[in-house]
GROMACS .gro file of C-alpha atoms in nm:
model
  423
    1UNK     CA    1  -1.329  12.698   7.863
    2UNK     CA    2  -1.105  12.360   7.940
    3UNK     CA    3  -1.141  12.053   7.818
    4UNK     CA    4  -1.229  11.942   8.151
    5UNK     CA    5  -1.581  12.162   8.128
    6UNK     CA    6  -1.643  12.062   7.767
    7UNK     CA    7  -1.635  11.663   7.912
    8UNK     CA    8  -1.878  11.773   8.170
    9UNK     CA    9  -2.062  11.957   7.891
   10UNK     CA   10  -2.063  11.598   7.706
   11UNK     CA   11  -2.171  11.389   7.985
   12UNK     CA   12  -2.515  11.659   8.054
   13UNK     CA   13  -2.584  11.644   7.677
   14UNK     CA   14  -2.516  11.247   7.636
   15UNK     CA   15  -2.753  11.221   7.937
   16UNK     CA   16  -3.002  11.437   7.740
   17UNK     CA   17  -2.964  11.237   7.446
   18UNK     CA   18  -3.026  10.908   7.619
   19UNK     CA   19  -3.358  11.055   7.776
   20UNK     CA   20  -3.483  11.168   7.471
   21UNK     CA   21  -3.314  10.861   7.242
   22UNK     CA   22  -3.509  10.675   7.497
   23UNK     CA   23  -3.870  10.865   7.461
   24UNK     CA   24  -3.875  10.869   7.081
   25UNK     CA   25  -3.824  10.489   7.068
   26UNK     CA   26  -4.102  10.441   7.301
   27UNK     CA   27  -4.332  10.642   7.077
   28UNK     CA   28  -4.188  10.416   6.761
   29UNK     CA   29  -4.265  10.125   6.919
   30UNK     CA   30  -4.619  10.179   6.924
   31UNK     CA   31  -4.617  10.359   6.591
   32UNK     CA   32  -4.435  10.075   6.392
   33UNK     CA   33  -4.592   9.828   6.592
   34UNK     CA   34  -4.255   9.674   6.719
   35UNK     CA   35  -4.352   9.332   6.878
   36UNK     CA   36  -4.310   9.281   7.262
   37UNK     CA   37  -4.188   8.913   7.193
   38UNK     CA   38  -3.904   8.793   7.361
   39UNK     CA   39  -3.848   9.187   7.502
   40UNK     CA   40  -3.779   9.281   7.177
   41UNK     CA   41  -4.010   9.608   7.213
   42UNK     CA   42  -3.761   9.650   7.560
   43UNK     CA   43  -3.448   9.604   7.372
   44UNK     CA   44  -3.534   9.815   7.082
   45UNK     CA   45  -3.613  10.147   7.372
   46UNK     CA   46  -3.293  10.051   7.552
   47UNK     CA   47  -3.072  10.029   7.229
   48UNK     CA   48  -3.183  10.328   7.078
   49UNK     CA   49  -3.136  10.520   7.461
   50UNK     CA   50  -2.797  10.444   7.479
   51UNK     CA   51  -2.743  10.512   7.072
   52UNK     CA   52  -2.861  10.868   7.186
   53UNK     CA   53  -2.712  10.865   7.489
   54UNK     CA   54  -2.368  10.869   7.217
   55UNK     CA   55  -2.462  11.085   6.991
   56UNK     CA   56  -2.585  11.340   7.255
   57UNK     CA   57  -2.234  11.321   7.431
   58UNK     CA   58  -2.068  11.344   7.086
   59UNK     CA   59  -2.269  11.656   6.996
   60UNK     CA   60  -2.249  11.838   7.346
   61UNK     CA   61  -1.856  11.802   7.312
   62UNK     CA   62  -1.821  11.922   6.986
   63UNK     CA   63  -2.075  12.282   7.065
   64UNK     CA   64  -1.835  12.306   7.385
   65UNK     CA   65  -1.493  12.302   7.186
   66UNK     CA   66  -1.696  12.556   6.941
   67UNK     CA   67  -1.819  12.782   7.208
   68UNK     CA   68  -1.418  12.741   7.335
   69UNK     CA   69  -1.300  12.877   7.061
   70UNK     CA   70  -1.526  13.149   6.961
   71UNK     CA   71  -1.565  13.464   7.157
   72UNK     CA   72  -1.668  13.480   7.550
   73UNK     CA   73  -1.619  13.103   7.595
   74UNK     CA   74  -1.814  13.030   7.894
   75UNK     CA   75  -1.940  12.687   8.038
   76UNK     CA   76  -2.286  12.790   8.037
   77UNK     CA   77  -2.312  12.900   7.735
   78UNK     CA   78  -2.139  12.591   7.561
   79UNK     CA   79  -2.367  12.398   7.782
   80UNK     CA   80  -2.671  12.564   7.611
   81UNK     CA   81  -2.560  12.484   7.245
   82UNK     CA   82  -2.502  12.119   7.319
   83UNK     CA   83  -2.843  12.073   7.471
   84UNK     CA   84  -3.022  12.302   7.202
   85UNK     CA   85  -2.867  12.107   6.959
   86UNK     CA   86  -2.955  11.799   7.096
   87UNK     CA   87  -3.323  11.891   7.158
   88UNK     CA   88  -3.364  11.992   6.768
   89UNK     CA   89  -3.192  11.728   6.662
   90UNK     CA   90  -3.434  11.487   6.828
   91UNK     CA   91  -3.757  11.680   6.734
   92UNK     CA   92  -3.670  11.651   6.401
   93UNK     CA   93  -3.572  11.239   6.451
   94UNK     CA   94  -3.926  11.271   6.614
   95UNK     CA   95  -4.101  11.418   6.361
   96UNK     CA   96  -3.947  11.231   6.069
   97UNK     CA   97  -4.050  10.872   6.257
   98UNK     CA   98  -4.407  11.014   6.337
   99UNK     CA   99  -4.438  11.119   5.957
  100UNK     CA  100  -4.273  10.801   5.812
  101UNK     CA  101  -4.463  10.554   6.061
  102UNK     CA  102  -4.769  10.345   5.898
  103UNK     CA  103  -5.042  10.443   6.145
  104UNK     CA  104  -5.393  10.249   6.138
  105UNK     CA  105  -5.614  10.491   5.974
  106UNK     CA  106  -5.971  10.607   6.136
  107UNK     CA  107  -6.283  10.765   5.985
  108UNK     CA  108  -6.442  11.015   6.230
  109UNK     CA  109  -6.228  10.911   6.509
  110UNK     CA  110  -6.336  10.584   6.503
  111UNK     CA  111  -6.085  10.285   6.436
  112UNK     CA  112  -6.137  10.072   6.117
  113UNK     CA  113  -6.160   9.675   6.037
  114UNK     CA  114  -6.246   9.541   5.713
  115UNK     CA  115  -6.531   9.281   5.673
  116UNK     CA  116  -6.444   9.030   5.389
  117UNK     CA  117  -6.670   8.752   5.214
  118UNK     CA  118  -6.521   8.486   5.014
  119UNK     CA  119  -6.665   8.293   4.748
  120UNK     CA  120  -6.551   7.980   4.641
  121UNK     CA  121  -6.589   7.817   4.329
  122UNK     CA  122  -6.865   7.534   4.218
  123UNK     CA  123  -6.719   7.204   4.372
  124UNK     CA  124  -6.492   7.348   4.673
  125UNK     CA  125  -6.548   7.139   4.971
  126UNK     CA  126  -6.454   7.369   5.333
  127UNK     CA  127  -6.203   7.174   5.518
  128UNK     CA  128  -6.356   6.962   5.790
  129UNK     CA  129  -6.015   6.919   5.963
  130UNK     CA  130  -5.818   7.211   5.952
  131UNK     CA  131  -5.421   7.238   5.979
  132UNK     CA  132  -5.192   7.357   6.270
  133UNK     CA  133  -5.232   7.737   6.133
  134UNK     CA  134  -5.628   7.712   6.084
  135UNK     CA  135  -5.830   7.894   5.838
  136UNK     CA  136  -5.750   8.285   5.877
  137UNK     CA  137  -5.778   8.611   5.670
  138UNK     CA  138  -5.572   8.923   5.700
  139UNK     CA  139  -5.426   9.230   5.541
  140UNK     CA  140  -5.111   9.140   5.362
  141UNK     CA  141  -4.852   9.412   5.269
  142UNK     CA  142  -4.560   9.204   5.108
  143UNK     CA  143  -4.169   9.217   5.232
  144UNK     CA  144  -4.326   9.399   5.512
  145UNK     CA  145  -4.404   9.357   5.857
  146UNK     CA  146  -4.723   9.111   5.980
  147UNK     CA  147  -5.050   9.232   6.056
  148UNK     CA  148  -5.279   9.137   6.297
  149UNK     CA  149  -5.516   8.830   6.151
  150UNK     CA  150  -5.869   8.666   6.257
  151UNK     CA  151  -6.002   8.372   6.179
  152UNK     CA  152  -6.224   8.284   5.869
  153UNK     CA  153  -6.575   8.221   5.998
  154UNK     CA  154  -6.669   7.897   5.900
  155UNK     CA  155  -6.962   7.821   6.104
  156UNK     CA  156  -7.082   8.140   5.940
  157UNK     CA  157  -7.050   8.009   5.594
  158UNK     CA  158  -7.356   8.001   5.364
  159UNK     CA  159  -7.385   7.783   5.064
  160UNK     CA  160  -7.565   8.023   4.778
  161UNK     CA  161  -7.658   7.916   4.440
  162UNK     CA  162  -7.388   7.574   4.518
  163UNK     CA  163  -7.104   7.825   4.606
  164UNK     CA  164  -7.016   7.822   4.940
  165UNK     CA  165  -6.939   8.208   5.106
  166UNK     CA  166  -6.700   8.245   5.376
  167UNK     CA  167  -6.732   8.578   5.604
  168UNK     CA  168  -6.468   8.711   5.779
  169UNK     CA  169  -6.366   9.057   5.984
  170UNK     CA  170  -5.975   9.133   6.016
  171UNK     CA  171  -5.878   9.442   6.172
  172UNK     CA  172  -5.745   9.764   5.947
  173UNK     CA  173  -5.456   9.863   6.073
  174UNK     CA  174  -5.207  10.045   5.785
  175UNK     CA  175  -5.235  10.324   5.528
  176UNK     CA  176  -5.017  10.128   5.274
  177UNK     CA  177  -5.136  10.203   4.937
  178UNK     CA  178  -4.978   9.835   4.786
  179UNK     CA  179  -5.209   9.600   5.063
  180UNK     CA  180  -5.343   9.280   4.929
  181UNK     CA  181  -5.623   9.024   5.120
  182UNK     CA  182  -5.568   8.696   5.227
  183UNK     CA  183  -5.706   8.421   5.317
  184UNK     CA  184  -5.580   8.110   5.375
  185UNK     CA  185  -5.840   7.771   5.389
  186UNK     CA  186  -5.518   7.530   5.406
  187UNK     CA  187  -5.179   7.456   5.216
  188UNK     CA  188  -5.341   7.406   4.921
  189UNK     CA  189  -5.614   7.699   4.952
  190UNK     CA  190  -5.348   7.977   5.055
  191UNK     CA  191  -5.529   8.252   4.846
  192UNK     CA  192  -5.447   8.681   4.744
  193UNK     CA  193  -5.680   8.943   4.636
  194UNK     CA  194  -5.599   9.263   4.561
  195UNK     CA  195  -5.753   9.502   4.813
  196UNK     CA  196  -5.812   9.838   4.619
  197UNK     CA  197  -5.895  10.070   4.931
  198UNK     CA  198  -5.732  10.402   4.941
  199UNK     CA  199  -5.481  10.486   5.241
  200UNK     CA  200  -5.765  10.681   5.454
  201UNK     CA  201  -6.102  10.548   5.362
  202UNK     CA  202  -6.406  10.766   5.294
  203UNK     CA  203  -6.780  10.690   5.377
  204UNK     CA  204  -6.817  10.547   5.033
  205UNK     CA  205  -6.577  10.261   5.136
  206UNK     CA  206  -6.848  10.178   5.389
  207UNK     CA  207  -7.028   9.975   5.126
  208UNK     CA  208  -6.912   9.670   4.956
  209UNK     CA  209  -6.682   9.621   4.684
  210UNK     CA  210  -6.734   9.456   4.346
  211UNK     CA  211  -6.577   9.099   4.358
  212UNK     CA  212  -6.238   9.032   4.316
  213UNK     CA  213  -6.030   8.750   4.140
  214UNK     CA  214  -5.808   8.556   4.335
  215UNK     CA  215  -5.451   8.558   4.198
  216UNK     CA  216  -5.234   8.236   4.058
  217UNK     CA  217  -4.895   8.107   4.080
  218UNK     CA  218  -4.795   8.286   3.783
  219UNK     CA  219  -4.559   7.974   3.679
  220UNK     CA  220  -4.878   7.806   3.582
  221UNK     CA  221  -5.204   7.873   3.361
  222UNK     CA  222  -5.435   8.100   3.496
  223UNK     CA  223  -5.734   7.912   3.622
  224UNK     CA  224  -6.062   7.880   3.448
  225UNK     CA  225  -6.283   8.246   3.518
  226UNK     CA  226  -6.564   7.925   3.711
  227UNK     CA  227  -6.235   7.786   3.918
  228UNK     CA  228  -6.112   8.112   4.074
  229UNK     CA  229  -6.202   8.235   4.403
  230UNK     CA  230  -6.353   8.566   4.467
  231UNK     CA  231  -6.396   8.795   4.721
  232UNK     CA  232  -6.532   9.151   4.863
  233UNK     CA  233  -6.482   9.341   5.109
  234UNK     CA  234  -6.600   9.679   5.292
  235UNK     CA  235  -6.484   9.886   5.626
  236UNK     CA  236  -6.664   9.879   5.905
  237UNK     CA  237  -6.628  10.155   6.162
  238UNK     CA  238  -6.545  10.013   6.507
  239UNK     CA  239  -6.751  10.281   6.735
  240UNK     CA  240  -6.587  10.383   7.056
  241UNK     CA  241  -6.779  10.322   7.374
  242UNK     CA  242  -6.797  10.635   7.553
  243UNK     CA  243  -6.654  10.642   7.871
  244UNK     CA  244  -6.833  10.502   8.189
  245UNK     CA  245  -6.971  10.804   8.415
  246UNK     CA  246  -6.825  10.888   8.741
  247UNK     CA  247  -7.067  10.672   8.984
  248UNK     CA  248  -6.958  10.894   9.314
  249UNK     CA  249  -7.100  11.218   9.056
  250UNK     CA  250  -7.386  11.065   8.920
  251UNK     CA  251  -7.473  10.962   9.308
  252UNK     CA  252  -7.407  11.352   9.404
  253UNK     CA  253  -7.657  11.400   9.095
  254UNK     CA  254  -7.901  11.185   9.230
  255UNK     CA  255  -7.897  11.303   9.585
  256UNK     CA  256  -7.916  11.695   9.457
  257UNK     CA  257  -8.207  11.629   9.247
  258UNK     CA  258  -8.394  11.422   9.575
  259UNK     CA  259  -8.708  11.674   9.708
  260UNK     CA  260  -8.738  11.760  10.068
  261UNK     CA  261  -9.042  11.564  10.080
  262UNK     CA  262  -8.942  11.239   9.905
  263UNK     CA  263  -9.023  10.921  10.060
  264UNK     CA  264  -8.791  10.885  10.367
  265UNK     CA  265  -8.719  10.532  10.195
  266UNK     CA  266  -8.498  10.724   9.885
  267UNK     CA  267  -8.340  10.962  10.181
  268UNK     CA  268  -8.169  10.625  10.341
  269UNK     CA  269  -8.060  10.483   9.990
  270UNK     CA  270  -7.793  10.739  10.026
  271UNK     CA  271  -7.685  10.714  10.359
  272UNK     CA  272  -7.382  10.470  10.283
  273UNK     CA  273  -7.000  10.408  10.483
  274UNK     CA  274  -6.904  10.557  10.130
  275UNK     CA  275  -7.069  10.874  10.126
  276UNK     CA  276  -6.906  11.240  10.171
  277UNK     CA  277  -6.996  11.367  10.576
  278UNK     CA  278  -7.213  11.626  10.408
  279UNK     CA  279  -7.452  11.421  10.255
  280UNK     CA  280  -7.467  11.184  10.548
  281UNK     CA  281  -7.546  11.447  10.803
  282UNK     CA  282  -7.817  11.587  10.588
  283UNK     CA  283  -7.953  11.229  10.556
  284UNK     CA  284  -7.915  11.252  10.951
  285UNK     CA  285  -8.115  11.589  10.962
  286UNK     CA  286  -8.427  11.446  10.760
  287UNK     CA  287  -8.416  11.140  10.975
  288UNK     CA  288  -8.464  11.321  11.249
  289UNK     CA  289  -8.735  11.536  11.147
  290UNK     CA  290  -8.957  11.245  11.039
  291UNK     CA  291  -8.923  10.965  11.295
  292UNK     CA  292  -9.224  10.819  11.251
  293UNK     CA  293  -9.174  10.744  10.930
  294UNK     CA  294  -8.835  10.587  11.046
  295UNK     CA  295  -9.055  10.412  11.286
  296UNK     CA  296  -9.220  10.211  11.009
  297UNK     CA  297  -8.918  10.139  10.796
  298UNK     CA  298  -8.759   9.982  11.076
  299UNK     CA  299  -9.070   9.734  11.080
  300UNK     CA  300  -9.051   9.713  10.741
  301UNK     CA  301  -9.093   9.289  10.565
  302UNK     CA  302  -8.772   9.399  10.322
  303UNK     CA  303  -8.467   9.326  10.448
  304UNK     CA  304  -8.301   9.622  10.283
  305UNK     CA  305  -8.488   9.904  10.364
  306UNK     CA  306  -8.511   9.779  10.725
  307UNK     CA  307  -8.152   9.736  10.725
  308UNK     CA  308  -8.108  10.109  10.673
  309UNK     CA  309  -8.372  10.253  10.929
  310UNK     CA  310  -8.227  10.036  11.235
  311UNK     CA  311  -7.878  10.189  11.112
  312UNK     CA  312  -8.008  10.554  11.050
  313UNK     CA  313  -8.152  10.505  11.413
  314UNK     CA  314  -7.763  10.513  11.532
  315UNK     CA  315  -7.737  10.886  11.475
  316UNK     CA  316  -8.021  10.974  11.625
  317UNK     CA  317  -7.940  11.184  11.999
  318UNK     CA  318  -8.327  11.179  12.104
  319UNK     CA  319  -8.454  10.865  11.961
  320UNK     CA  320  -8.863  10.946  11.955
  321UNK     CA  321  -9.097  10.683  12.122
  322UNK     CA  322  -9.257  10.554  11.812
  323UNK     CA  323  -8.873  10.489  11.688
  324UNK     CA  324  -8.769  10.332  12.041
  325UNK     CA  325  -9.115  10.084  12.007
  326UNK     CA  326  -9.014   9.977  11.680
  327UNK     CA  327  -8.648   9.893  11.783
  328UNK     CA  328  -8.784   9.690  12.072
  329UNK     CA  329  -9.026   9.549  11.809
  330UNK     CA  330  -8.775   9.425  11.630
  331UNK     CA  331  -8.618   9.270  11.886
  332UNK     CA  332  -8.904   9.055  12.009
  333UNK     CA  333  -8.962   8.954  11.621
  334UNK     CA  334  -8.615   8.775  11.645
  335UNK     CA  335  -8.658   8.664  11.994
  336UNK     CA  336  -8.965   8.469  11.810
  337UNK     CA  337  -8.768   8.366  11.493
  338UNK     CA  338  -8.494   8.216  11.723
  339UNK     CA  339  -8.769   8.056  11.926
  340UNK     CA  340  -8.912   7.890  11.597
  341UNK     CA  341  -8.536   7.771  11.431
  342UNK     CA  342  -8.511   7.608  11.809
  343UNK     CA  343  -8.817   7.384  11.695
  344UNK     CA  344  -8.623   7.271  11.345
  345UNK     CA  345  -8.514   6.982  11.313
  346UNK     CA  346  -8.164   6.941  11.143
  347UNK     CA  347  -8.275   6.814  10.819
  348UNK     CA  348  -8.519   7.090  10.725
  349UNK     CA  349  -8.458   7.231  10.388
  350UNK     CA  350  -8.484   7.551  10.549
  351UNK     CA  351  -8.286   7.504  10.842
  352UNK     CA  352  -7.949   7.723  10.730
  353UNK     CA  353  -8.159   7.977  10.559
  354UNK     CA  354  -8.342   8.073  10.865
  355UNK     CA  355  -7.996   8.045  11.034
  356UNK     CA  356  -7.880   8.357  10.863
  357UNK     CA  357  -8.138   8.590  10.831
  358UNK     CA  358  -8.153   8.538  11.198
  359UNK     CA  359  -7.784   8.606  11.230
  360UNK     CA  360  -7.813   8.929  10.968
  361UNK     CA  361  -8.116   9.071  11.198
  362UNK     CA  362  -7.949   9.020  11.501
  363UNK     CA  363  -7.629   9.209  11.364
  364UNK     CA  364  -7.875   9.516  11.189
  365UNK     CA  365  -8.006   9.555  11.545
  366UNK     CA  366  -7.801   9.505  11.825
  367UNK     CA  367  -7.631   9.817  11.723
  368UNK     CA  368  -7.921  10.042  11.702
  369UNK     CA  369  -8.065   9.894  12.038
  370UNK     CA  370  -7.741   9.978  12.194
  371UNK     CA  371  -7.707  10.364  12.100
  372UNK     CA  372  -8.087  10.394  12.180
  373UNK     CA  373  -8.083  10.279  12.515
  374UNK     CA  374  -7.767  10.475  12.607
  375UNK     CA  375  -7.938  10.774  12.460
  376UNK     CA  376  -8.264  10.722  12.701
  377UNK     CA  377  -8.068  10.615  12.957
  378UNK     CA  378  -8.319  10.275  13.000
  379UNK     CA  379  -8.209   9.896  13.136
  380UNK     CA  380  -8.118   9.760  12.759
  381UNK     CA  381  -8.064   9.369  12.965
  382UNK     CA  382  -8.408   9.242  12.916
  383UNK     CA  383  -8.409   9.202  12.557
  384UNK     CA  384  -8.087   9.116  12.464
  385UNK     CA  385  -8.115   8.872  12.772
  386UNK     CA  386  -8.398   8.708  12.620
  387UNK     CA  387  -8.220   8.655  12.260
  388UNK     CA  388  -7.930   8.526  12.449
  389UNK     CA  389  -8.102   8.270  12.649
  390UNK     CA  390  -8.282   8.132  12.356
  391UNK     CA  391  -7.965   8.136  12.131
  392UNK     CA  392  -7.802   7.914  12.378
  393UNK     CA  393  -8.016   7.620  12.291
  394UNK     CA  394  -7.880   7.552  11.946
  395UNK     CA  395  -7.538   7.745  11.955
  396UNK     CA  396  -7.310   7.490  11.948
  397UNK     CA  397  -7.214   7.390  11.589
  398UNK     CA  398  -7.413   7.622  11.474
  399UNK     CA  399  -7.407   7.990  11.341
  400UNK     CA  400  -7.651   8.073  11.651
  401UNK     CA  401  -7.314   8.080  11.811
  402UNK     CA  402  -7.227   8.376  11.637
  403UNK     CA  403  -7.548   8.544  11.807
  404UNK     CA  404  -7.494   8.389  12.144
  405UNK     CA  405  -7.179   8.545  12.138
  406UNK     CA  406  -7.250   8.855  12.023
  407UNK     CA  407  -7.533   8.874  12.295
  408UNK     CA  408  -7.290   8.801  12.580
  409UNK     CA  409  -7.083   9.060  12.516
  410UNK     CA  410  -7.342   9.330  12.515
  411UNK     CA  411  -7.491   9.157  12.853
  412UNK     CA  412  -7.158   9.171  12.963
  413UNK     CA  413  -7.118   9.570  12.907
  414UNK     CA  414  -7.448   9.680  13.027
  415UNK     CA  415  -7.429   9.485  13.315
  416UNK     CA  416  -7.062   9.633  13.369
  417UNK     CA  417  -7.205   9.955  13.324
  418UNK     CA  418  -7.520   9.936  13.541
  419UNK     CA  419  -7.270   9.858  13.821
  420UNK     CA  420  -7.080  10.149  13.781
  421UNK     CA  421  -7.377  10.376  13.784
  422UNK     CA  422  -7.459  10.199  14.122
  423UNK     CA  423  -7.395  10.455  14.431
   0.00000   0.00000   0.00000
């Protein structure tokens, strides 16, 4: 094998080594908590790419000028024991980092915080103003990293037997053995306690602790046993929610469990633009089957439920008579409510309220009085003429307009296509 081959060998293998230099840094970053500040997190993944990126290049060349020197040198081959070397040596740098990292610890699956109350000695006034870094609490490991904090909850404080006691809930997020609380009032309150929890905490470290001393600046006297602070704590279990069902199966639920002989009312609820074609021509079936009970929905006072019947009535190829009355029905009704907003007089609380149910109507039934009448093969003009007369004498400036227009265009078609049918 040349030299040449064992270069290309190196470049595969550095490639290799940058992917999976890349990967394990991307796992570290959540696992040591490396902070996204300033694209530090970024840096750190892109750094230790291109460190493996080296290595992996360094290591491919080397297994190539091995393979070239042992027996039945052969590119493939030396290209096999660079990248087998390269993936080992990076499960191992994987394994080591998961085993080494400090992961927050759970009980039953459940993440952890730790609930703390603080109780301050005979005398100790809570800050009324409080400094640029507030009053916090938090789990402290020392030299090491920063963990998340929260805020000490004043409002929540309690004054018991002249002490006052301070609750607080920081998140639990290391196993560190050595992990100390604390809490911080101001620059002259900046308290420790030891926190004696183990590294994964049993159900017994649900319940509180006994209280703790604060420590001292041990340059001075230790303060009076009265003058210390003291605190306890205990874990809480933060319970996951569990996920939020599939609406579009619950829905399919819903509609498998609905009896043939259900109101037709719950039949429409699930006649929606979003449902599968199925489920919408089996809504479409029932309809058509029981059209005088569509008959009555479409004269029905809620706007909902007659919403639905006058568009179920669109799929309907032999709209029955009872269905066909109730259209027209409809019709007339908002022939009369435009009559009635004509008699309003601009200043009538009601006046743009009326104004859009009108408008809503008009749109829920113009569209089933079309496909009806082209089914039956009947003049459609007369009441669509009549809306659009009366919607002419408040359209302009108003949303009538929208129904004046509306009503033109649908004169305009079915007189178009009454002229066509003309011999």
């Amino acid at each position: 094998m040349t030299w040449l081959q064992s270069i290309f060998i190196a470049g595969l293998t550095g490639a290799l080594g940058l992917l999976c230099g890349g990967l394990i840094m991307n796992a570290c970053v959540d696992w040591y908590r490396v902070s996204s500040f300033e694209g530090k997190s970024g840096y750190a993944v892109i750094g230790m790419a291109l460190l493996g990126g080296i290595a992996g290049a360094i290591v491919g060349l080397v297994a190539a000028r091995f393979v070239a020197a042992g027996a039945e040198p052969g590119f493939l081959k030396g290209l096999g024991y660079g990248s087998g070397a390269v993936v080992a040596i990076a499960v191992v740098a994987l394994g080591v980092s998961r085993l080494a990292a400090d992961l927050a610890p759970e009980m039953d699956g459940c993440p952890l915080e730790l609930a703390i109350e603080v109780r301050c000695p005979k005398g100790f006034v809570i800050p009324a103003v409080l400094d640029q870094y507030g009053a916090t609490a938090e789990v402290y490991l020392p030299g090491s990293r920063r963990l998340p904090s929260a805020k000490l909850q004043l409002e929540a404080a309690q004054l018991l037997d002249g002490q006052w006691v301070v609750p607080s809930t920081v998140p639990l997020t290391t196993r560190s053995s050595r992990k100390f609380i604390s809490v911080r009032f101001n620059e002259e309150n900046n308290l420790i306690f030891g926190l004696f929890l183990r590294s994964n905490p049993k159900p017994s470290d649900l319940e509180w602790s006994k209280w703790v001393d604060s420590g001292w600046d041990a340059g001075k006297p230790e303060p009076a046993p009265e003058a210390k602070f003291k605190a306890r704590y205990r874990v809480l279990r933060i319970e996951r929610e569990a996920p939020a069902p599939d609406p579009a199966a619950l829905e399919a639920e819903k509609f498998a469990a609905l009896k043939p002989d259900a109101p037709l009312e719950e039949w429409l609820a699930f006649m929606t633009n979003e449902a599968p074609m199925a489920r919408q021509n089996a809504v479409a079936d029932v309809v058509a089957k029981r059209q005088s009970e569509l008959a009555k929905l479409i004269r029905s006072p809620d706007e909902t439920v007659r919403e639905r019947a006058l568009n179920i009535s669109a799929y309907l190829m032999t709209p029955a008579p009872e269905v066909t009355e109730a259209i027209l029905a409809e019709g007339r009704d908002i022939a009369a409510g435009i009559r009635r907003f004509n008699e309003m007089k601009d200043d009538d609380p009601k006046f743009h309220d009326v104004l859009l149910v009108l408008r809503g109507r008009f749109n829920d039934w113009k569209q089933a009085w079309w496909v009806v009448q082209q089914h039956l093969g009947v003049d459609g003009r007369p009441p669509v003429q009549e809306i659009y007369d009366l919607a002419l004498v408040r359209a302009r400036g108003t949303a009538m307009s929208d129904i004046e227009v509306n009503a033109r265009v649908i004169l305009y078609e079915l007189n178009k296509s009454a002229t066509e049918k003309k011999p």
